[in-house]
């Protein structure tokens, strides 16, 4: 059974940092991508970042470029999202998702991902 478990969310002041973790289990595909998405109340789910297992390529939404960094620790089956210089508009529930068995060249739309975690709340106060 494929499982994705996020952790690391919380409350932080504007300008602060958080590191989200996404621990994956239950799949052994050679090629996969882990994406990070977020959804604020009343808004659509949007792609934030993505990392591809095939070559380690990373992708970022313009709104987070230069502030967020995605990385992976294959030994721990974990993908991280380091979020720096956080802004109130970063407040949302953050989800990680897995696209299995293929190579991605962009964050791609939510429907392109096969499995999702339960989400973790990030709240940035002004």
Protein backbone atom coordinates (compact mmCIF):
# COMPACT_ATOMS: atom_id res chain seq x y z
CA UNK A 1 0.00 0.00 0.00
CA UNK A 2 1.38 3.38 -1.02
CA UNK A 3 1.45 5.87 1.81
CA UNK A 4 2.60 9.47 2.03
CA UNK A 5 2.82 11.11 5.43
CA UNK A 6 3.52 14.83 5.79
CA UNK A 7 4.83 16.51 8.91
CA UNK A 8 6.47 19.73 9.97
CA UNK A 9 3.68 22.23 9.61
CA UNK A 10 2.89 24.82 12.25
CA UNK A 11 2.54 28.48 13.11
CA UNK A 12 5.36 30.85 12.27
CA UNK A 13 5.79 34.59 12.01
CA UNK A 14 6.33 36.28 8.67
CA UNK A 15 9.96 36.01 7.66
CA UNK A 16 10.39 32.73 9.50
CA UNK A 17 11.12 29.23 8.25
CA UNK A 18 9.62 25.76 8.36
CA UNK A 19 10.70 22.44 6.94
CA UNK A 20 8.02 20.04 5.77
CA UNK A 21 8.71 16.32 5.42
CA UNK A 22 6.96 13.77 3.24
CA UNK A 23 7.76 10.18 4.14
CA UNK A 24 6.86 7.75 1.37
CA UNK A 25 6.37 4.00 1.54
CA UNK A 26 4.88 1.16 -0.45
CA UNK A 27 6.31 1.77 -3.92
CA UNK A 28 9.47 0.77 -5.74
CA UNK A 29 9.07 2.35 -9.16
CA UNK A 30 12.29 3.39 -10.82
CA UNK A 31 10.81 6.66 -11.93
CA UNK A 32 8.56 8.82 -9.86
CA UNK A 33 8.03 12.40 -8.86
CA UNK A 34 7.04 13.90 -5.55
CA UNK A 35 5.13 17.13 -5.74
CA UNK A 36 4.21 19.63 -3.07
CA UNK A 37 0.86 21.38 -3.32
CA UNK A 38 -1.01 23.80 -1.12
CA UNK A 39 -4.59 24.82 -0.71
CA UNK A 40 -5.81 27.90 1.11
CA UNK A 41 -9.46 28.29 2.18
CA UNK A 42 -11.65 29.14 -0.78
CA UNK A 43 -8.85 28.66 -3.29
CA UNK A 44 -7.89 25.92 -5.69
CA UNK A 45 -5.06 23.53 -4.92
CA UNK A 46 -1.88 24.87 -6.47
CA UNK A 47 1.44 23.29 -7.24
CA UNK A 48 4.36 24.61 -5.21
CA UNK A 49 7.31 22.40 -6.08
CA UNK A 50 8.30 19.03 -7.46
CA UNK A 51 11.31 16.75 -7.51
CA UNK A 52 11.90 14.03 -10.07
CA UNK A 53 13.61 10.79 -9.06
CA UNK A 54 15.02 10.18 -12.55
CA UNK A 55 17.62 12.94 -12.40
CA UNK A 56 16.86 14.93 -9.29
CA UNK A 57 15.43 17.81 -11.27
CA UNK A 58 13.45 20.30 -9.23
CA UNK A 59 10.67 22.68 -10.20
CA UNK A 60 9.11 25.62 -8.39
CA UNK A 61 6.12 27.87 -8.73
CA UNK A 62 7.06 31.49 -9.39
CA UNK A 63 5.48 32.51 -6.10
CA UNK A 64 7.99 30.47 -4.07
CA UNK A 65 11.07 30.52 -6.28
CA UNK A 66 14.11 31.63 -4.32
CA UNK A 67 12.40 31.01 -0.96
CA UNK A 68 11.50 27.30 -1.02
CA UNK A 69 13.83 24.38 -1.66
CA UNK A 70 12.79 20.78 -2.32
CA UNK A 71 15.18 17.92 -1.64
CA UNK A 72 15.12 14.19 -1.08
CA UNK A 73 16.84 11.66 1.16
CA UNK A 74 16.45 8.35 -0.63
CA UNK A 75 17.86 6.39 2.31
CA UNK A 76 14.97 7.69 4.41
CA UNK A 77 12.37 7.63 1.61
CA UNK A 78 11.66 11.22 2.52
CA UNK A 79 11.24 14.41 0.54
CA UNK A 80 11.64 17.77 2.25
CA UNK A 81 10.34 21.23 1.50
CA UNK A 82 12.43 23.90 3.17
CA UNK A 83 10.43 27.10 3.33
CA UNK A 84 12.24 30.34 4.13
CA UNK A 85 11.14 33.97 4.22
CA UNK A 86 7.59 32.86 4.75
CA UNK A 87 4.77 35.29 3.99
CA UNK A 88 1.17 35.39 5.24
CA UNK A 89 0.04 34.41 1.74
CA UNK A 90 1.91 31.11 2.16
CA UNK A 91 -0.71 30.09 4.72
CA UNK A 92 -2.41 26.91 3.51
CA UNK A 93 -2.68 23.19 3.99
CA UNK A 94 0.34 21.65 2.31
CA UNK A 95 0.14 18.25 0.64
CA UNK A 96 2.72 15.98 -0.91
CA UNK A 97 1.76 13.72 -3.78
CA UNK A 98 3.42 10.98 -5.81
CA UNK A 99 3.33 10.40 -9.55
CA UNK A 100 4.58 6.86 -10.14
CA UNK A 101 6.27 5.16 -13.04
CA UNK A 102 7.06 8.17 -15.17
CA UNK A 103 9.30 11.15 -15.61
CA UNK A 104 7.95 14.66 -15.11
CA UNK A 105 9.32 17.90 -16.51
CA UNK A 106 7.21 20.30 -14.49
CA UNK A 107 5.09 20.42 -11.32
CA UNK A 108 2.07 19.33 -13.38
CA UNK A 109 -1.57 19.52 -12.41
CA UNK A 110 -2.95 17.77 -9.30
CA UNK A 111 -4.76 15.18 -11.43
CA UNK A 112 -1.44 13.88 -12.72
CA UNK A 113 -0.52 12.52 -9.29
CA UNK A 114 -1.53 9.07 -8.13
CA UNK A 115 -1.30 9.27 -4.35
CA UNK A 116 -1.68 12.02 -1.78
CA UNK A 117 -0.79 12.58 1.83
CA UNK A 118 -3.21 13.85 4.43
CA UNK A 119 -1.83 17.39 4.49
CA UNK A 120 -0.18 19.56 7.11
CA UNK A 121 -1.27 23.07 8.09
CA UNK A 122 1.12 25.97 7.66
CA UNK A 123 0.06 29.30 9.16
CA UNK A 124 2.15 32.43 8.74
CA UNK A 125 1.21 35.36 10.94
CA UNK A 126 1.90 38.95 9.97
